[in-house]
PDB file of C-alpha atoms and ligand atoms in Angstrom:
ATOM      1  CA  MET A1120     103.982 -31.526-131.111  1.00 61.00           C
ATOM      2  CA  THR A1121     105.894 -34.534-131.355  1.00 59.00           C
ATOM      3  CA  SER A1122     107.609 -36.269-129.129  1.00 62.00           C
ATOM      4  CA  THR A1123     110.620 -38.995-129.291  1.00 81.00           C
ATOM      5  CA  ILE A1124     109.091 -41.664-128.009  1.00 82.00           C
ATOM      6  CA  PRO A1125     112.204 -44.404-126.377  1.00 82.00           C
ATOM      7  CA  ALA A1126     112.585 -47.669-128.217  1.00 86.00           C
ATOM      8  CA  GLY A1127     110.811 -50.237-126.289  1.00 88.00           C
ATOM      9  CA  VAL A1128     107.415 -48.790-126.050  1.00 90.00           C
ATOM     10  CA  SER A1129     104.767 -50.459-127.608  1.00 93.00           C
ATOM     11  CA  ALA A1130     102.346 -49.158-130.070  1.00 94.00           C
ATOM     12  CA  GLU A1131      99.334 -49.458-128.300  1.00 94.00           C
ATOM     13  CA  GLN A1132     100.541 -48.084-125.031  1.00 94.00           C
ATOM     14  CA  GLU A1133     101.720 -44.739-127.142  1.00 94.00           C
ATOM     15  CA  ALA A1134      98.423 -45.111-128.428  1.00 95.00           C
ATOM     16  CA  VAL A1135      96.830 -45.186-124.745  1.00 96.00           C
ATOM     17  CA  GLU A1136      99.272 -41.772-124.035  1.00 96.00           C
ATOM     18  CA  GLN A1137      98.132 -39.452-127.689  1.00 96.00           C
ATOM     19  CA  GLN A1138      95.268 -40.291-126.742  1.00 97.00           C
ATOM     20  CA  LEU A1139      95.164 -38.988-122.887  1.00 98.00           C
ATOM     21  CA  ILE A1140      97.423 -36.280-125.217  1.00 98.00           C
ATOM     22  CA  ASP A1141      93.820 -35.196-126.887  1.00 98.00           C
ATOM     23  CA  THR A1142      91.407 -35.110-124.523  1.00 98.00           C
ATOM     24  CA  VAL A1143      93.338 -32.736-122.423  1.00 98.00           C
ATOM     25  CA  VAL A1144      93.931 -30.834-125.158  1.00 98.00           C
ATOM     26  CA  ALA A1145      90.347 -30.674-126.502  1.00 98.00           C
ATOM     27  CA  SER A1146      89.984 -29.130-122.241  1.00 98.00           C
ATOM     28  CA  PHE A1147      91.026 -26.229-123.613  1.00 98.00           C
ATOM     29  CA  ASN A1148      89.134 -25.522-127.274  1.00 98.00           C
ATOM     30  CA  THR A1149      85.818 -24.257-125.079  1.00 97.00           C
ATOM     31  CA  THR A1150      88.122 -21.309-123.648  1.00 98.00           C
ATOM     32  CA  ASP A1151      87.311 -18.181-124.996  1.00 98.00           C
ATOM     33  CA  ASP A1152      90.362 -16.650-125.303  1.00 98.00           C
ATOM     34  CA  PRO A1153      92.371 -17.398-128.201  1.00 98.00           C
ATOM     35  CA  ARG A1154      95.094 -15.819-126.396  1.00 98.00           C
ATOM     36  CA  LEU A1155      95.403 -18.664-123.477  1.00 98.00           C
ATOM     37  CA  ARG A1156      93.623 -21.325-125.473  1.00 98.00           C
ATOM     38  CA  GLN A1157      97.053 -20.907-126.895  1.00 98.00           C
ATOM     39  CA  LEU A1158      98.992 -21.827-124.782  1.00 98.00           C
ATOM     40  CA  MET A1159      97.309 -24.212-122.165  1.00 98.00           C
ATOM     41  CA  GLN A1160      97.563 -26.565-125.491  1.00 98.00           C
ATOM     42  CA  SER A1161     100.742 -25.733-126.500  1.00 98.00           C
ATOM     43  CA  LEU A1162     101.673 -26.285-122.761  1.00 98.00           C
ATOM     44  CA  THR A1163      99.823 -29.381-122.617  1.00 98.00           C
ATOM     45  CA  LYS A1164     101.908 -31.189-125.178  1.00 98.00           C
ATOM     46  CA  HIS A1165     105.463 -29.957-124.415  1.00 98.00           C
ATOM     47  CA  LEU A1166     104.474 -30.982-120.839  1.00 98.00           C
ATOM     48  CA  HIS A1167     103.573 -34.519-121.868  1.00 98.00           C
ATOM     49  CA  ALA A1168     106.075 -34.559-124.785  1.00 97.00           C
ATOM     50  CA  PHE A1169     108.687 -33.703-121.732  1.00 97.00           C
ATOM     51  CA  ILE A1170     107.560 -36.626-119.114  1.00 97.00           C
ATOM     52  CA  ARG A1171     107.056 -39.116-122.472  1.00 97.00           C
ATOM     53  CA  GLU A1172     110.237 -38.507-123.670  1.00 96.00           C
ATOM     54  CA  VAL A1173     111.707 -38.992-119.980  1.00 96.00           C
ATOM     55  CA  ARG A1174     109.873 -41.906-118.697  1.00 97.00           C
ATOM     56  CA  LEU A1175     109.107 -40.039-115.713  1.00 98.00           C
ATOM     57  CA  THR A1176     109.201 -42.002-112.749  1.00 98.00           C
ATOM     58  CA  GLU A1177     106.000 -41.185-110.265  1.00 98.00           C
ATOM     59  CA  ALA A1178     109.377 -40.668-107.408  1.00 98.00           C
ATOM     60  CA  GLU A1179     110.429 -38.759-110.063  1.00 98.00           C
ATOM     61  CA  TRP A1180     106.707 -36.942-110.563  1.00 98.00           C
ATOM     62  CA  SER A1181     106.857 -35.985-106.773  1.00 98.00           C
ATOM     63  CA  SER A1182     109.744 -34.942-106.164  1.00 97.00           C
ATOM     64  CA  GLY A1183     109.206 -32.078-108.887  1.00 98.00           C
ATOM     65  CA  ILE A1184     106.073 -31.328-106.793  1.00 98.00           C
ATOM     66  CA  ARG A1185     108.107 -30.828-103.582  1.00 98.00           C
ATOM     67  CA  PHE A1186     110.309 -28.691-104.859  1.00 98.00           C
ATOM     68  CA  LEU A1187     107.434 -26.559-106.612  1.00 98.00           C
ATOM     69  CA  THR A1188     106.391 -26.815-103.103  1.00 98.00           C
ATOM     70  CA  GLU A1189     109.042 -25.482-101.285  1.00 98.00           C
ATOM     71  CA  ALA A1190     110.092 -22.575-103.914  1.00 98.00           C
ATOM     72  CA  GLY A1191     106.562 -21.407-103.114  1.00 98.00           C
ATOM     73  CA  HIS A1192     106.748 -21.694 -99.659  1.00 98.00           C
ATOM     74  CA  ILE A1193     109.770 -19.064 -99.371  1.00 97.00           C
ATOM     75  CA  THR A1194     108.405 -16.773-101.788  1.00 95.00           C
ATOM     76  CA  ASP A1195     107.825 -13.824-100.557  1.00 91.00           C
ATOM     77  CA  ASP A1196     107.775 -10.163-100.735  1.00 83.00           C
ATOM     78  CA  GLN A1197     111.323 -10.488-100.344  1.00 80.00           C
ATOM     79  CA  ARG A1198     112.804 -13.877-101.710  1.00 87.00           C
ATOM     80  CA  GLN A1199     111.220 -14.570-105.658  1.00 90.00           C
ATOM     81  CA  GLU A1200     112.204 -18.404-106.098  1.00 95.00           C
ATOM     82  CA  PHE A1201     110.113 -18.515-109.131  1.00 94.00           C
ATOM     83  CA  ILE A1202     111.596 -15.824-110.742  1.00 93.00           C
ATOM     84  CA  LEU A1203     114.983 -17.091-109.962  1.00 95.00           C
ATOM     85  CA  LEU A1204     114.109 -20.817-111.427  1.00 97.00           C
ATOM     86  CA  SER A1205     113.065 -19.078-114.134  1.00 96.00           C
ATOM     87  CA  ASP A1206     116.621 -16.814-114.232  1.00 96.00           C
ATOM     88  CA  VAL A1207     118.754 -20.386-114.382  1.00 97.00           C
ATOM     89  CA  LEU A1208     116.274 -21.932-116.253  1.00 98.00           C
ATOM     90  CA  GLY A1209     117.366 -20.268-119.483  1.00 97.00           C
ATOM     91  CA  ALA A1210     113.570 -19.178-119.663  1.00 97.00           C
ATOM     92  CA  SER A1211     114.431 -15.349-118.585  1.00 95.00           C
ATOM     93  CA  MET A1212     116.861 -14.961-121.990  1.00 95.00           C
ATOM     94  CA  GLN A1213     114.901 -16.733-124.034  1.00 96.00           C
ATOM     95  CA  THR A1214     111.499 -14.131-123.147  1.00 95.00           C
ATOM     96  CA  ILE A1215     113.905 -11.130-123.137  1.00 92.00           C
ATOM     97  CA  ALA A1216     115.622 -13.270-126.380  1.00 91.00           C
ATOM     98  CA  VAL A1217     111.655 -12.767-127.961  1.00 92.00           C
ATOM     99  CA  ASN A1218     110.264  -9.792-127.097  1.00 89.00           C
ATOM    100  CA  ASN A1219     114.135  -7.478-128.029  1.00 85.00           C
ATOM    101  CA  GLN A1220     114.462  -8.021-131.841  1.00 85.00           C
ATOM    102  CA  ALA A1221     117.839  -7.010-132.469  1.00 90.00           C
ATOM    103  CA  TYR A1222     117.328  -3.151-134.449  1.00 94.00           C
ATOM    104  CA  ARG A1223     120.089  -1.673-135.962  1.00 94.00           C
ATOM    105  CA  ASP A1224     122.595  -1.456-132.956  1.00 95.00           C
ATOM    106  CA  ALA A1225     120.086  -0.747-130.499  1.00 97.00           C
ATOM    107  CA  THR A1226     122.282  -1.922-126.786  1.00 97.00           C
ATOM    108  CA  GLU A1227     120.777  -5.157-126.326  1.00 96.00           C
ATOM    109  CA  SER A1228     118.788  -6.427-122.967  1.00 95.00           C
ATOM    110  CA  THR A1229     119.660  -8.983-120.833  1.00 96.00           C
ATOM    111  CA  VAL A1230     118.190 -10.354-117.497  1.00 95.00           C
ATOM    112  CA  PHE A1231     115.686  -7.911-115.020  1.00 94.00           C
ATOM    113  CA  GLY A1232     116.762  -9.671-111.538  1.00 91.00           C
ATOM    114  CA  PRO A1233     114.667  -9.637-108.888  1.00 88.00           C
ATOM    115  CA  PHE A1234     116.408  -6.857-107.029  1.00 91.00           C
ATOM    116  CA  PHE A1235     115.404  -3.784-108.674  1.00 93.00           C
ATOM    117  CA  VAL A1236     113.313  -2.271-106.072  1.00 92.00           C
ATOM    118  CA  GLU A1237     110.579   0.666-107.637  1.00 93.00           C
ATOM    119  CA  ASP A1238     111.631   4.849-106.015  1.00 92.00           C
ATOM    120  CA  ALA A1239     114.788   4.218-106.174  1.00 96.00           C
ATOM    121  CA  PRO A1240     116.183   7.941-105.112  1.00 97.00           C
ATOM    122  CA  GLU A1241     116.542  10.338-107.281  1.00 97.00           C
ATOM    123  CA  ILE A1242     120.104  11.626-107.852  1.00 97.00           C
ATOM    124  CA  ALA A1243     121.785  14.649-110.103  1.00 97.00           C
ATOM    125  CA  ASN A1244     123.726  13.792-112.379  1.00 97.00           C
ATOM    126  CA  GLY A1245     127.104  13.400-110.923  1.00 97.00           C
ATOM    127  CA  GLY A1246     125.551  12.201-108.227  1.00 97.00           C
ATOM    128  CA  ASP A1247     126.184   8.748-106.279  1.00 97.00           C
ATOM    129  CA  ILE A1248     124.317   5.973-105.856  1.00 97.00           C
ATOM    130  CA  ALA A1249     125.810   4.339-103.366  1.00 95.00           C
ATOM    131  CA  GLY A1250     124.407   5.896-100.741  1.00 92.00           C
ATOM    132  CA  GLY A1251     127.231   4.200 -98.282  1.00 90.00           C
ATOM    133  CA  ALA A1252     127.463   1.131 -98.714  1.00 93.00           C
ATOM    134  CA  PRO A1253     130.671  -1.018 -99.155  1.00 95.00           C
ATOM    135  CA  GLY A1254     132.787  -1.245-102.359  1.00 96.00           C
ATOM    136  CA  GLN A1255     135.158   0.798-105.339  1.00 96.00           C
ATOM    137  CA  PRO A1256     133.728   3.909-106.021  1.00 97.00           C
ATOM    138  CA  CYS A1257     133.699   3.684-109.960  1.00 97.00           C
ATOM    139  CA  TRP A1258     132.572   6.762-112.318  1.00 98.00           C
ATOM    140  CA  VAL A1259     130.079   5.812-114.823  1.00 98.00           C
ATOM    141  CA  GLU A1260     129.847   8.219-117.687  1.00 98.00           C
ATOM    142  CA  GLY A1261     127.674   7.474-121.057  1.00 98.00           C
ATOM    143  CA  THR A1262     125.073   9.369-123.367  1.00 98.00           C
ATOM    144  CA  VAL A1263     121.473   7.834-124.134  1.00 98.00           C
ATOM    145  CA  ARG A1264     120.746   8.106-127.908  1.00 98.00           C
ATOM    146  CA  ASP A1265     117.665   7.387-130.408  1.00 98.00           C
ATOM    147  CA  THR A1266     119.160   4.377-133.254  1.00 97.00           C
ATOM    148  CA  ASP A1267     120.233   7.385-135.770  1.00 96.00           C
ATOM    149  CA  GLY A1268     122.167   8.731-132.771  1.00 96.00           C
ATOM    150  CA  ASN A1269     120.363  12.145-132.015  1.00 97.00           C
ATOM    151  CA  PRO A1270     120.688  12.433-127.688  1.00 98.00           C
ATOM    152  CA  VAL A1271     117.214  11.309-125.598  1.00 98.00           C
ATOM    153  CA  PRO A1272     117.234  14.001-122.937  1.00 98.00           C
ATOM    154  CA  GLY A1273     115.523  13.635-119.937  1.00 98.00           C
ATOM    155  CA  ALA A1274     115.158  10.074-120.539  1.00 98.00           C
ATOM    156  CA  ARG A1275     114.876   7.817-116.856  1.00 98.00           C
ATOM    157  CA  ILE A1276     118.107   5.747-115.955  1.00 98.00           C
ATOM    158  CA  GLU A1277     117.197   3.092-113.543  1.00 98.00           C
ATOM    159  CA  VAL A1278     120.637   2.096-112.138  1.00 98.00           C
ATOM    160  CA  TRP A1279     121.194  -0.901-109.254  1.00 98.00           C
ATOM    161  CA  GLU A1280     124.061  -2.946-108.500  1.00 97.00           C
ATOM    162  CA  ALA A1281     125.182  -4.730-105.281  1.00 97.00           C
ATOM    163  CA  ASP A1282     127.632  -4.342-102.887  1.00 96.00           C
ATOM    164  CA  GLU A1283     131.417  -5.456-102.651  1.00 96.00           C
ATOM    165  CA  ASP A1284     129.952  -8.552-100.165  1.00 94.00           C
ATOM    166  CA  GLY A1285     128.031  -8.830-103.097  1.00 94.00           C
ATOM    167  CA  PHE A1286     124.321  -7.696-101.298  1.00 93.00           C
ATOM    168  CA  TYR A1287     121.941  -5.699-102.758  1.00 94.00           C
ATOM    169  CA  ASP A1288     120.144  -2.980-100.079  1.00 93.00           C
ATOM    170  CA  VAL A1289     117.363  -4.952 -99.941  1.00 89.00           C
ATOM    171  CA  GLN A1290     118.980  -8.771 -98.178  1.00 88.00           C
ATOM    172  CA  TYR A1291     120.186  -6.454 -95.305  1.00 88.00           C
ATOM    173  CA  SER A1292     118.309  -6.952 -92.280  1.00 86.00           C
ATOM    174  CA  ASP A1293     117.306  -3.038 -92.030  1.00 89.00           C
ATOM    175  CA  ASP A1294     115.916  -0.696 -94.161  1.00 86.00           C
ATOM    176  CA  ARG A1295     119.225   0.991 -95.981  1.00 91.00           C
ATOM    177  CA  VAL A1296     118.426   2.037 -99.207  1.00 94.00           C
ATOM    178  CA  SER A1297     121.466   2.069-101.307  1.00 95.00           C
ATOM    179  CA  GLY A1298     123.394   0.634-104.352  1.00 97.00           C
ATOM    180  CA  ARG A1299     120.399   1.920-105.925  1.00 98.00           C
ATOM    181  CA  ALA A1300     118.500   5.204-108.050  1.00 98.00           C
ATOM    182  CA  HIS A1301     117.678   6.770-111.143  1.00 98.00           C
ATOM    183  CA  LEU A1302     119.446  10.556-112.564  1.00 98.00           C
ATOM    184  CA  TYR A1303     117.994  11.849-116.409  1.00 98.00           C
ATOM    185  CA  SER A1304     120.076  12.238-119.043  1.00 98.00           C
ATOM    186  CA  ASP A1305     120.543  15.806-119.855  1.00 98.00           C
ATOM    187  CA  ASP A1306     119.635  18.116-122.698  1.00 97.00           C
ATOM    188  CA  GLN A1307     122.062  16.708-124.720  1.00 97.00           C
ATOM    189  CA  GLY A1308     121.484  13.023-123.823  1.00 98.00           C
ATOM    190  CA  ARG A1309     124.850  12.737-121.136  1.00 98.00           C
ATOM    191  CA  TYR A1310     124.487  11.150-118.332  1.00 98.00           C
ATOM    192  CA  ARG A1311     126.958  10.280-115.468  1.00 98.00           C
ATOM    193  CA  PHE A1312     126.885   9.600-111.987  1.00 98.00           C
ATOM    194  CA  TRP A1313     129.648   7.167-109.144  1.00 98.00           C
ATOM    195  CA  GLY A1314     128.534   4.312-108.484  1.00 98.00           C
ATOM    196  CA  LEU A1315     130.160   0.905-107.231  1.00 98.00           C
ATOM    197  CA  THR A1316     133.215  -1.571-109.108  1.00 98.00           C
ATOM    198  CA  PRO A1317     130.731  -4.702-108.963  1.00 97.00           C
ATOM    199  CA  THR A1318     132.183  -7.788-107.207  1.00 95.00           C
ATOM    200  CA  PRO A1319     130.487 -11.297-109.123  1.00 95.00           C
ATOM    201  CA  TYR A1320     128.823 -12.681-106.173  1.00 93.00           C
ATOM    202  CA  PRO A1321     126.143 -15.802-105.784  1.00 95.00           C
ATOM    203  CA  ILE A1322     122.640 -15.252-106.490  1.00 94.00           C
ATOM    204  CA  PRO A1323     120.354 -16.297-103.466  1.00 93.00           C
ATOM    205  CA  HIS A1324     121.100 -20.023-103.333  1.00 95.00           C
ATOM    206  CA  ASP A1325     119.614 -20.966 -99.527  1.00 96.00           C
ATOM    207  CA  GLY A1326     116.520 -22.499-101.528  1.00 97.00           C
ATOM    208  CA  PRO A1327     115.318 -25.232-103.358  1.00 98.00           C
ATOM    209  CA  VAL A1328     116.860 -24.117-107.013  1.00 98.00           C
ATOM    210  CA  GLY A1329     120.202 -23.174-104.749  1.00 98.00           C
ATOM    211  CA  LYS A1330     119.737 -27.129-103.838  1.00 98.00           C
ATOM    212  CA  MET A1331     118.608 -27.396-107.380  1.00 98.00           C
ATOM    213  CA  LEU A1332     122.307 -26.044-108.893  1.00 98.00           C
ATOM    214  CA  ALA A1333     124.530 -28.080-106.401  1.00 98.00           C
ATOM    215  CA  ALA A1334     122.832 -30.901-107.779  1.00 98.00           C
ATOM    216  CA  THR A1335     122.824 -30.898-110.930  1.00 98.00           C
ATOM    217  CA  GLY A1336     126.988 -29.358-109.845  1.00 97.00           C
ATOM    218  CA  ARG A1337     126.497 -25.653-111.745  1.00 97.00           C
ATOM    219  CA  SER A1338     127.277 -22.496-109.437  1.00 96.00           C
ATOM    220  CA  PRO A1339     125.264 -20.046-108.617  1.00 97.00           C
ATOM    221  CA  MET A1340     127.895 -16.982-108.786  1.00 97.00           C
ATOM    222  CA  ARG A1341     127.008 -14.113-111.305  1.00 97.00           C
ATOM    223  CA  ALA A1342     129.421 -12.675-113.401  1.00 97.00           C
ATOM    224  CA  ALA A1343     130.479  -8.755-112.332  1.00 97.00           C
ATOM    225  CA  HIS A1344     127.129  -6.615-113.728  1.00 98.00           C
ATOM    226  CA  LEU A1345     125.926  -2.408-112.799  1.00 98.00           C
ATOM    227  CA  HIS A1346     121.474  -3.064-113.422  1.00 98.00           C
ATOM    228  CA  PHE A1347     120.531   0.121-115.918  1.00 98.00           C
ATOM    229  CA  MET A1348     116.768   0.516-116.441  1.00 98.00           C
ATOM    230  CA  VAL A1349     116.525   3.543-119.363  1.00 98.00           C
ATOM    231  CA  THR A1350     113.122   4.315-120.364  1.00 98.00           C
ATOM    232  CA  ALA A1351     112.597   7.826-122.567  1.00 98.00           C
ATOM    233  CA  LYS A1352     109.020   8.666-124.226  1.00 96.00           C
ATOM    234  CA  ASP A1353     108.469   6.914-128.011  1.00 95.00           C
ATOM    235  CA  MET A1354     111.630   4.344-127.211  1.00 97.00           C
ATOM    236  CA  ARG A1355     111.472   0.336-126.287  1.00 95.00           C
ATOM    237  CA  THR A1356     112.596   0.385-122.426  1.00 96.00           C
ATOM    238  CA  LEU A1357     115.959  -1.143-121.908  1.00 96.00           C
ATOM    239  CA  VAL A1358     116.382  -3.511-118.927  1.00 96.00           C
ATOM    240  CA  THR A1359     120.052  -4.049-118.972  1.00 97.00           C
ATOM    241  CA  HIS A1360     123.725  -4.637-117.241  1.00 96.00           C
ATOM    242  CA  ILE A1361     126.466  -3.448-118.291  1.00 98.00           C
ATOM    243  CA  PHE A1362     129.711  -6.679-117.639  1.00 98.00           C
ATOM    244  CA  VAL A1363     133.338  -6.064-116.361  1.00 98.00           C
ATOM    245  CA  ARG A1364     135.831  -6.764-119.189  1.00 98.00           C
ATOM    246  CA  GLY A1365     138.595  -9.286-117.765  1.00 97.00           C
ATOM    247  CA  ASP A1366     135.806 -10.115-114.670  1.00 97.00           C
ATOM    248  CA  ARG A1367     137.127 -14.625-114.475  1.00 95.00           C
ATOM    249  CA  GLN A1368     133.766 -15.480-114.038  1.00 95.00           C
ATOM    250  CA  LEU A1369     132.589 -13.808-117.712  1.00 96.00           C
ATOM    251  CA  GLU A1370     134.796 -17.205-118.710  1.00 95.00           C
ATOM    252  CA  ILE A1371     133.385 -19.984-115.912  1.00 94.00           C
ATOM    253  CA  GLY A1372     130.177 -18.526-117.385  1.00 94.00           C
ATOM    254  CA  ASP A1373     127.517 -16.211-115.118  1.00 97.00           C
ATOM    255  CA  SER A1374     123.855 -19.247-113.929  1.00 97.00           C
ATOM    256  CA  VAL A1375     121.245 -17.189-115.285  1.00 97.00           C
ATOM    257  CA  PHE A1376     122.635 -16.899-118.590  1.00 97.00           C
ATOM    258  CA  GLY A1377     122.791 -13.220-119.061  1.00 97.00           C
ATOM    259  CA  VAL A1378     126.278 -11.646-120.874  1.00 97.00           C
ATOM    260  CA  LYS A1379     126.229 -10.576-123.770  1.00 96.00           C
ATOM    261  CA  GLU A1380     129.412  -9.858-125.895  1.00 96.00           C
ATOM    262  CA  SER A1381     128.419  -6.133-126.467  1.00 97.00           C
ATOM    263  CA  LEU A1382     127.331  -6.064-123.297  1.00 98.00           C
ATOM    264  CA  ILE A1383     131.402  -5.924-121.748  1.00 98.00           C
ATOM    265  CA  LYS A1384     133.212  -2.927-120.969  1.00 98.00           C
ATOM    266  CA  ASP A1385     136.671  -2.076-119.692  1.00 98.00           C
ATOM    267  CA  PHE A1386     136.708  -0.840-115.775  1.00 98.00           C
ATOM    268  CA  ALA A1387     139.913   1.275-115.939  1.00 97.00           C
ATOM    269  CA  GLU A1388     141.684   1.169-112.449  1.00 95.00           C
ATOM    270  CA  GLN A1389     142.259   4.507-111.367  1.00 95.00           C
ATOM    271  CA  ALA A1390     146.088   4.469-108.545  1.00 89.00           C
ATOM    272  CA  HIS A1391     145.202   6.175-105.931  1.00 85.00           C
ATOM    273  CA  GLY A1392     145.425  10.226-106.269  1.00 84.00           C
ATOM    274  CA  ALA A1393     144.346  10.093-109.735  1.00 90.00           C
ATOM    275  CA  PRO A1394     142.430  12.800-110.291  1.00 93.00           C
ATOM    276  CA  THR A1395     138.387  12.326-110.705  1.00 96.00           C
ATOM    277  CA  PRO A1396     136.375  13.652-113.095  1.00 95.00           C
ATOM    278  CA  ASP A1397     134.173  16.192-110.670  1.00 95.00           C
ATOM    279  CA  GLY A1398     136.841  16.697-108.271  1.00 94.00           C
ATOM    280  CA  ARG A1399     135.709  14.717-105.610  1.00 94.00           C
ATOM    281  CA  ASP A1400     138.301  13.640-103.297  1.00 92.00           C
ATOM    282  CA  LEU A1401     138.679  10.087-102.245  1.00 92.00           C
ATOM    283  CA  GLY A1402     141.561  10.365-100.371  1.00 88.00           C
ATOM    284  CA  THR A1403     143.761   7.155-100.690  1.00 85.00           C
ATOM    285  CA  ARG A1404     140.980   4.891-102.416  1.00 89.00           C
ATOM    286  CA  THR A1405     142.073   3.442-105.818  1.00 93.00           C
ATOM    287  CA  TRP A1406     138.790   3.966-108.135  1.00 96.00           C
ATOM    288  CA  SER A1407     137.655   2.783-111.741  1.00 97.00           C
ATOM    289  CA  ARG A1408     135.468   4.775-114.563  1.00 97.00           C
ATOM    290  CA  THR A1409     133.869   3.128-117.036  1.00 98.00           C
ATOM    291  CA  ARG A1410     132.190   4.274-120.066  1.00 98.00           C
ATOM    292  CA  PHE A1411     128.266   2.880-121.141  1.00 98.00           C
ATOM    293  CA  ASP A1412     126.790   4.837-124.379  1.00 98.00           C
ATOM    294  CA  VAL A1413     123.775   4.016-124.627  1.00 98.00           C
ATOM    295  CA  LEU A1414     121.027   2.934-128.176  1.00 98.00           C
ATOM    296  CA  LEU A1415     117.749   3.208-127.608  1.00 98.00           C
ATOM    297  CA  ALA A1416     114.870   0.774-129.572  1.00 96.00           C
ATOM    298  CA  PRO A1417     112.026   3.298-131.060  1.00 95.00           C
ATOM    299  CA  HIS A1418     109.275   2.054-129.296  1.00 93.00           C
ATOM    300  CA  THR A1419     107.326   0.167-132.167  1.00 86.00           C
ATOM    301  CA  VAL A1420     109.915  -2.842-132.647  1.00 80.00           C
TER     302      VAL A1420
HETATM  303  C1  LIG B2384     121.153 -10.161-109.874  1.00 91.32           C
HETATM  304  O1  LIG B2384     120.779  -9.573-111.771  1.00 91.32           O
HETATM  305  O2  LIG B2384     121.083 -10.062-109.002  1.00 91.32           O
HETATM  306  C2  LIG B2384     119.788 -11.497-110.715  1.00 91.32           C
HETATM  307  C3  LIG B2384     120.010 -11.982-111.737  1.00 91.32           C
HETATM  308  C4  LIG B2384     119.293 -12.450-111.818  1.00 91.32           C
HETATM  309  C5  LIG B2384     119.050 -13.851-110.701  1.00 91.32           C
HETATM  310  C6  LIG B2384     119.279 -13.367-109.114  1.00 91.32           C
HETATM  311  C7  LIG B2384     120.030 -12.307-109.395  1.00 91.32           C
HETATM  312 FE1  LIG B2385     122.072  -8.460-110.044  1.00 91.32          FE
END
């Protein structure tokens, strides 16, 4: 790792700084686990390269420590400020890129986010995940197949999304479960459910990460999306979302860098009174529909 040391730093000073790096790196030489050794030595080199390149002041070092302390204080079972930090720095998406390399035309992955909950209720195909959450009904259908085009029956499909006000159920003040469920693809790999038409919303920005975004002139808004996690035997687990074509936030930018062109889908607006695919009576409400065909990579890639 070579750092970019600004001009004006003397050769003697550079040698002092390099000596410290060498000593810290060597302190991990006795680490038994080779992977842990590699991680710690590389982290040391990159961290020191950053400090040296920007000539970090002691006041800046202190505010960094204060920032991390505040992130720790606001983190609990419901709020994970460190994942948010990783998300807004693009570190989550970079880790996903490294670990989910493109395989033929398998569906692309994107950021997991902090709002997934284990044990969401099961619904039958055609069921409704909204659970009373406010928003425009949206009919979602598609298939789960492998990259040779064979249907994948019995794939577990977890879906979760925010309501029209931008809140997930875990952000409500009660224990309601809404806007999330799981279902299984049928014997031909098909699935369908009622959800809500996604709307843009801000990531939680009342903590240190929000302050950092404000200080750097960045928006906390996410492009409108619907989360999916698809698992099936012998297949690579897919964590992804679909985005809404035409959403203005797609042009402005997504605060966690999660958008991929292949994941932008048409959500076709349906007039009120338009017949629904399953005969559901929506009265005078408008609704939308979309299609998301999932291609799973084998678990070996
Ligand atoms: C979300 O998708 O809800 C999300 C993702 C990353 C950070 C915060 C929220
Ligand atoms: Fe989300």
